[in-house]
PDB file of C-alpha atoms in Angstrom:
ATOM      1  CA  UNK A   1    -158.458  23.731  26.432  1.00 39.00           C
ATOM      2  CA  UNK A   2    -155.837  23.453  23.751  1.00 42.00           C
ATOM      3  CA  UNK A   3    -154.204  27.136  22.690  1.00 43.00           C
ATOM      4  CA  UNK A   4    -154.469  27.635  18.936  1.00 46.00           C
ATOM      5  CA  UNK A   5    -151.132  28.187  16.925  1.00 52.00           C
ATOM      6  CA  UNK A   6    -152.148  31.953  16.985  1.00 61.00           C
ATOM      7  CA  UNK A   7    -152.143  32.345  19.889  1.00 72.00           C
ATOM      8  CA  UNK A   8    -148.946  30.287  21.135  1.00 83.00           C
ATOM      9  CA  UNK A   9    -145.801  32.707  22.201  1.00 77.00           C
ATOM     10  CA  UNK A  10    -143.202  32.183  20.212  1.00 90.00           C
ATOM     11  CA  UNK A  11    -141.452  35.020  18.521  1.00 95.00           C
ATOM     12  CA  UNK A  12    -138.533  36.622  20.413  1.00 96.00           C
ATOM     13  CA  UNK A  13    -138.535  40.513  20.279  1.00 96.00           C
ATOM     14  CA  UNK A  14    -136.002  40.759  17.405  1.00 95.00           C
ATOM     15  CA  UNK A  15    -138.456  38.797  15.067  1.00 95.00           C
ATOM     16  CA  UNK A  16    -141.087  40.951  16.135  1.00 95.00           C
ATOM     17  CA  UNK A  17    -138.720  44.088  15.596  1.00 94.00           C
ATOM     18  CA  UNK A  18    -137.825  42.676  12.029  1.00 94.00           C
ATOM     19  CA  UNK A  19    -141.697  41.825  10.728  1.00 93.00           C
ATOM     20  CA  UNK A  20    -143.288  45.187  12.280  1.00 92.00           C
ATOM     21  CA  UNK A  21    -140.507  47.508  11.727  1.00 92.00           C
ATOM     22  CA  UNK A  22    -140.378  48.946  15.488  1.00 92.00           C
ATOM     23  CA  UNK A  23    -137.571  49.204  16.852  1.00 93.00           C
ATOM     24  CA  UNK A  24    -137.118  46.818  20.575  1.00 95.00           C
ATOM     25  CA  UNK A  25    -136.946  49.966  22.193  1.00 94.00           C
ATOM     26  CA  UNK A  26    -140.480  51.164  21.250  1.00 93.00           C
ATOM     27  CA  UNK A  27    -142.079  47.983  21.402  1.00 95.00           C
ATOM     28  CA  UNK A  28    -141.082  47.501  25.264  1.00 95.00           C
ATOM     29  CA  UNK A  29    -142.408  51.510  25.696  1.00 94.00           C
ATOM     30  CA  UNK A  30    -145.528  50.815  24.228  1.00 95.00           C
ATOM     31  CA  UNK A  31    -146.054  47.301  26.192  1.00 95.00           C
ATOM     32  CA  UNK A  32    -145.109  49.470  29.376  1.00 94.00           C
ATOM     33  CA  UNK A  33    -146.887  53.024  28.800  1.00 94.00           C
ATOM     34  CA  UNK A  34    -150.060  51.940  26.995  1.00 93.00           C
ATOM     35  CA  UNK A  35    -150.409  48.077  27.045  1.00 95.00           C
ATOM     36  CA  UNK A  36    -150.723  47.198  23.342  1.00 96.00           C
ATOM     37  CA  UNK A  37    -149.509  43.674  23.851  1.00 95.00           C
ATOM     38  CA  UNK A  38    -148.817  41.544  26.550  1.00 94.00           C
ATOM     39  CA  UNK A  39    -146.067  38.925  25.434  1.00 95.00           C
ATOM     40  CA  UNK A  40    -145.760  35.735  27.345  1.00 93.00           C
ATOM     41  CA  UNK A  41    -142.318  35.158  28.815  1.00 93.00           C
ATOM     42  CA  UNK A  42    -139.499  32.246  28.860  1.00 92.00           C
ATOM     43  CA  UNK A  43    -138.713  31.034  32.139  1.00 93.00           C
ATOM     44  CA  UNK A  44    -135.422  33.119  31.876  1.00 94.00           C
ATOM     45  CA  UNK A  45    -137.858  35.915  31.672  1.00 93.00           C
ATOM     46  CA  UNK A  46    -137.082  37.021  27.852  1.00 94.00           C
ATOM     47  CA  UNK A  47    -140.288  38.417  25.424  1.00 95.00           C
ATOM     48  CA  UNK A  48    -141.965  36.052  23.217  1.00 95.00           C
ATOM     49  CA  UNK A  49    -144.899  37.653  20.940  1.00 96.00           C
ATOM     50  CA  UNK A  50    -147.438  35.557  19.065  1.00 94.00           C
ATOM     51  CA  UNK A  51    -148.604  35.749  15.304  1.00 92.00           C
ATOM     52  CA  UNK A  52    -151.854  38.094  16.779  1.00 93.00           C
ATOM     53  CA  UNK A  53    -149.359  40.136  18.390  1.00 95.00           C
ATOM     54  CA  UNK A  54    -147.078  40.774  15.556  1.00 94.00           C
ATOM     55  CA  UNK A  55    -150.527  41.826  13.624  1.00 93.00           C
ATOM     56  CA  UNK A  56    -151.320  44.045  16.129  1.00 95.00           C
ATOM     57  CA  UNK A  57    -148.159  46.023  16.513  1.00 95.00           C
ATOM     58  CA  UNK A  58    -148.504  46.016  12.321  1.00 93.00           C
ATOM     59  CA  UNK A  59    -151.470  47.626  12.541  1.00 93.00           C
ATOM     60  CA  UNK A  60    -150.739  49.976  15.071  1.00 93.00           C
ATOM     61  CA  UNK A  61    -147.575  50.867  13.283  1.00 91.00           C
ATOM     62  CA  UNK A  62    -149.663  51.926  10.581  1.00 89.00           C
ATOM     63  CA  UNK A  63    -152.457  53.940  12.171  1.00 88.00           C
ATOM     64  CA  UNK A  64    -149.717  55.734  14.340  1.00 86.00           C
ATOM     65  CA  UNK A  65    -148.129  56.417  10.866  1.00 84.00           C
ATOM     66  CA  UNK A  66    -151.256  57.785   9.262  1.00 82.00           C
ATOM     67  CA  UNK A  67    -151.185  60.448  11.786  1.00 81.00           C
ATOM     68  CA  UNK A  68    -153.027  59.513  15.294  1.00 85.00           C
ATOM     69  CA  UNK A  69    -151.051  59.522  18.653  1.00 88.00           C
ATOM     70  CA  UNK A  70    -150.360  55.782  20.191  1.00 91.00           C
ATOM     71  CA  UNK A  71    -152.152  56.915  23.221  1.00 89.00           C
ATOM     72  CA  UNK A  72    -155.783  56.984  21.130  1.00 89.00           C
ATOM     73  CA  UNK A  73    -155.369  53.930  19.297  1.00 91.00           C
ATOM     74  CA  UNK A  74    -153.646  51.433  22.230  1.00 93.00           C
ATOM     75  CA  UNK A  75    -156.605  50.684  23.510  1.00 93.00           C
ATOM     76  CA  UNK A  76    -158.863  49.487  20.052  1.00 92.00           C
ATOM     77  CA  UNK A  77    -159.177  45.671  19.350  1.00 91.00           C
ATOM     78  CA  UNK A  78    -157.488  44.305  16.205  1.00 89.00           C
ATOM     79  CA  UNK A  79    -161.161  44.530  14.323  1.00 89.00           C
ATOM     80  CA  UNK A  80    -161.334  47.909  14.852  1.00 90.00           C
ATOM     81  CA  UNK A  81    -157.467  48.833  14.092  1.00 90.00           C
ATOM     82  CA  UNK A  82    -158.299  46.690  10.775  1.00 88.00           C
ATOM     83  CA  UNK A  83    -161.407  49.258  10.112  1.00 85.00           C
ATOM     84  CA  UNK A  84    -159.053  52.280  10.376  1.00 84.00           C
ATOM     85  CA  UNK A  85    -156.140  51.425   8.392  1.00 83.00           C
ATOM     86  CA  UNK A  86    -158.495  49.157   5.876  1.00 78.00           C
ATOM     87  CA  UNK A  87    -161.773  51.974   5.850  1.00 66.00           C
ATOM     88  CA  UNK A  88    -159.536  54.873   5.120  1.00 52.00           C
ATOM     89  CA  UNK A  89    -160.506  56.556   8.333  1.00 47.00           C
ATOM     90  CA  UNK A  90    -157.139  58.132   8.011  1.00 46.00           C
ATOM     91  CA  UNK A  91    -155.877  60.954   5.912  1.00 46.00           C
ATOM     92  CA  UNK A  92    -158.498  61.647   3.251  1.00 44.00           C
ATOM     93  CA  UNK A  93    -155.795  61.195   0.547  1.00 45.00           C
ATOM     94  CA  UNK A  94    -156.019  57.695   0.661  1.00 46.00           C
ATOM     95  CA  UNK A  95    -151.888  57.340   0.701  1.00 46.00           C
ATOM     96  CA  UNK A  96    -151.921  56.463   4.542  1.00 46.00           C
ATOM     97  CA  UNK A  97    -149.932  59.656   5.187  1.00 48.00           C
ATOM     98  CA  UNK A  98    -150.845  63.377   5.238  1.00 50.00           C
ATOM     99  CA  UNK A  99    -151.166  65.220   2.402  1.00 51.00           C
ATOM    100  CA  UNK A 100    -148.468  68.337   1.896  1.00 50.00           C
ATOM    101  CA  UNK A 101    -148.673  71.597   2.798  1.00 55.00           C
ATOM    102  CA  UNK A 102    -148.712  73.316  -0.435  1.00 52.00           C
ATOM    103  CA  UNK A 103    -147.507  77.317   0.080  1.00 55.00           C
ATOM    104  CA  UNK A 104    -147.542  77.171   3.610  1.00 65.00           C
ATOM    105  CA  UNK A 105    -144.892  79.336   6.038  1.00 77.00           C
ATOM    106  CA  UNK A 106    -144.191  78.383   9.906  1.00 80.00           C
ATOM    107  CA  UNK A 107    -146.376  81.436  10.293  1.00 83.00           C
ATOM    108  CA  UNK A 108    -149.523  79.712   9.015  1.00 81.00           C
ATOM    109  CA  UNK A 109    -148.596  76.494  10.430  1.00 82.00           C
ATOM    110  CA  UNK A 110    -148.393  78.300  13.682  1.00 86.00           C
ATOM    111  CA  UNK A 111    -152.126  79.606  13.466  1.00 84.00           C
ATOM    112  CA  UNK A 112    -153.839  77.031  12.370  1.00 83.00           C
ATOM    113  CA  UNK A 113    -152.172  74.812  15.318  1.00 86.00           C
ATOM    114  CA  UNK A 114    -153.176  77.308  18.044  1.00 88.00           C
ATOM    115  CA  UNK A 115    -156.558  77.467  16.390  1.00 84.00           C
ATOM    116  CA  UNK A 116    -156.891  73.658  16.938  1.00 81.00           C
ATOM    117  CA  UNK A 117    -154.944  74.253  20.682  1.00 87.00           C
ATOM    118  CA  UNK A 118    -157.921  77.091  21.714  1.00 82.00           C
ATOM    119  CA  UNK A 119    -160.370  75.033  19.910  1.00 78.00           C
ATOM    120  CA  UNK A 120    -159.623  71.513  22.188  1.00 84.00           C
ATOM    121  CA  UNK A 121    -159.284  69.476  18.842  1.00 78.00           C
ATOM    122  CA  UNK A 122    -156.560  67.236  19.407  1.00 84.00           C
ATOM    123  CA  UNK A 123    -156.608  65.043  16.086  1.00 80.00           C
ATOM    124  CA  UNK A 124    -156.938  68.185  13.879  1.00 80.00           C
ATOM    125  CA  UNK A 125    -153.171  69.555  15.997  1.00 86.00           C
ATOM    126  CA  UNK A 126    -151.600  66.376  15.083  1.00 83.00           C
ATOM    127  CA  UNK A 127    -152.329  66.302  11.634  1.00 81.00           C
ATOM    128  CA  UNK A 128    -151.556  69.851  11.492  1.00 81.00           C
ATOM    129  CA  UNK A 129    -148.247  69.479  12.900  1.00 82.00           C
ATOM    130  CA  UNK A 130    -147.939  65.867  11.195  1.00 77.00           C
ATOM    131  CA  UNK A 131    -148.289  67.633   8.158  1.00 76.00           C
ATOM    132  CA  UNK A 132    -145.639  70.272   8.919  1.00 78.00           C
ATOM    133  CA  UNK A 133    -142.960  67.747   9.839  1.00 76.00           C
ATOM    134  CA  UNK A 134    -143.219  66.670   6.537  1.00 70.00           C
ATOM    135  CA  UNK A 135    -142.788  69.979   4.676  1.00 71.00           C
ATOM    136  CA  UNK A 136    -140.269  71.995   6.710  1.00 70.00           C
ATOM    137  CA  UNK A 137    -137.153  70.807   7.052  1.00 61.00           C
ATOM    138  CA  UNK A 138    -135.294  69.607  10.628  1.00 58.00           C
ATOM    139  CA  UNK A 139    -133.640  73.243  10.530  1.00 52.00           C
TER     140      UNK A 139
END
């Protein structure tokens, strides 16, 4: 059976680096930790990606962006990595990122994350603390 373009391994890892944005480092983590991708190899052993990989790692790039951990979204097919970034199953703002904290201190940040720690809800703690990277400063 004849392999479709699509699928045919091709692009070394600093292609892939350059189209998804992910650094070489990250993409071999995430290949290693959580299986996103599983790039065919030259016979000196170097990466090569195809086209549905480089849309994949896109896509996850994205969703990871919008807020949810790599670990919860590894394992979705590309239809279903399409829905979330394309149905806006992300932040409700519709900008792919989360919306500010508006008059917020640490202090309140702080409670409402160990409100979502007692209350076992993972994806409300990230966007909680997603949210706070984005307002407070490194310091």
């Amino acid at each position: 059976m004849e392999r479709t373009r699509d699928r045919t391994p091709r692009h070394p890892i600093r292609v892939v680096s350059r189209r998804t944005g992910l650094s070489p480092a990250l993409l071999r983590a995430w290949e290693k930790r959580y299986g996103v991708v599983t790039p065919g190899r030259t016979e000196g052993g170097q990466r090569l990606y195809t086209d549905q990989d480089i849309q994949r790692l896109s896509l996850l790039k994205r969703v990871v962006e919008e807020g949810r951990s790599i670990g919860s979204v590894a394992h979705l097919s590309l239809e279903e990595l399409r829905d979330l970034v394309e149905g806006g199953e992300g932040w409700s703002n519709g900008a792919g990122r989360p919306p500010p904290l508006e008059g917020a201190s640490p202090v309140d940040v702080l409670r409402q994350a160990m409100e979502a720690v007692a209350g076992m809800e993972p994806e409300r703690l990230e966007k909680i603390l997603s949210r706070a990277a984005m307002a407070f400063s490194v310091p």
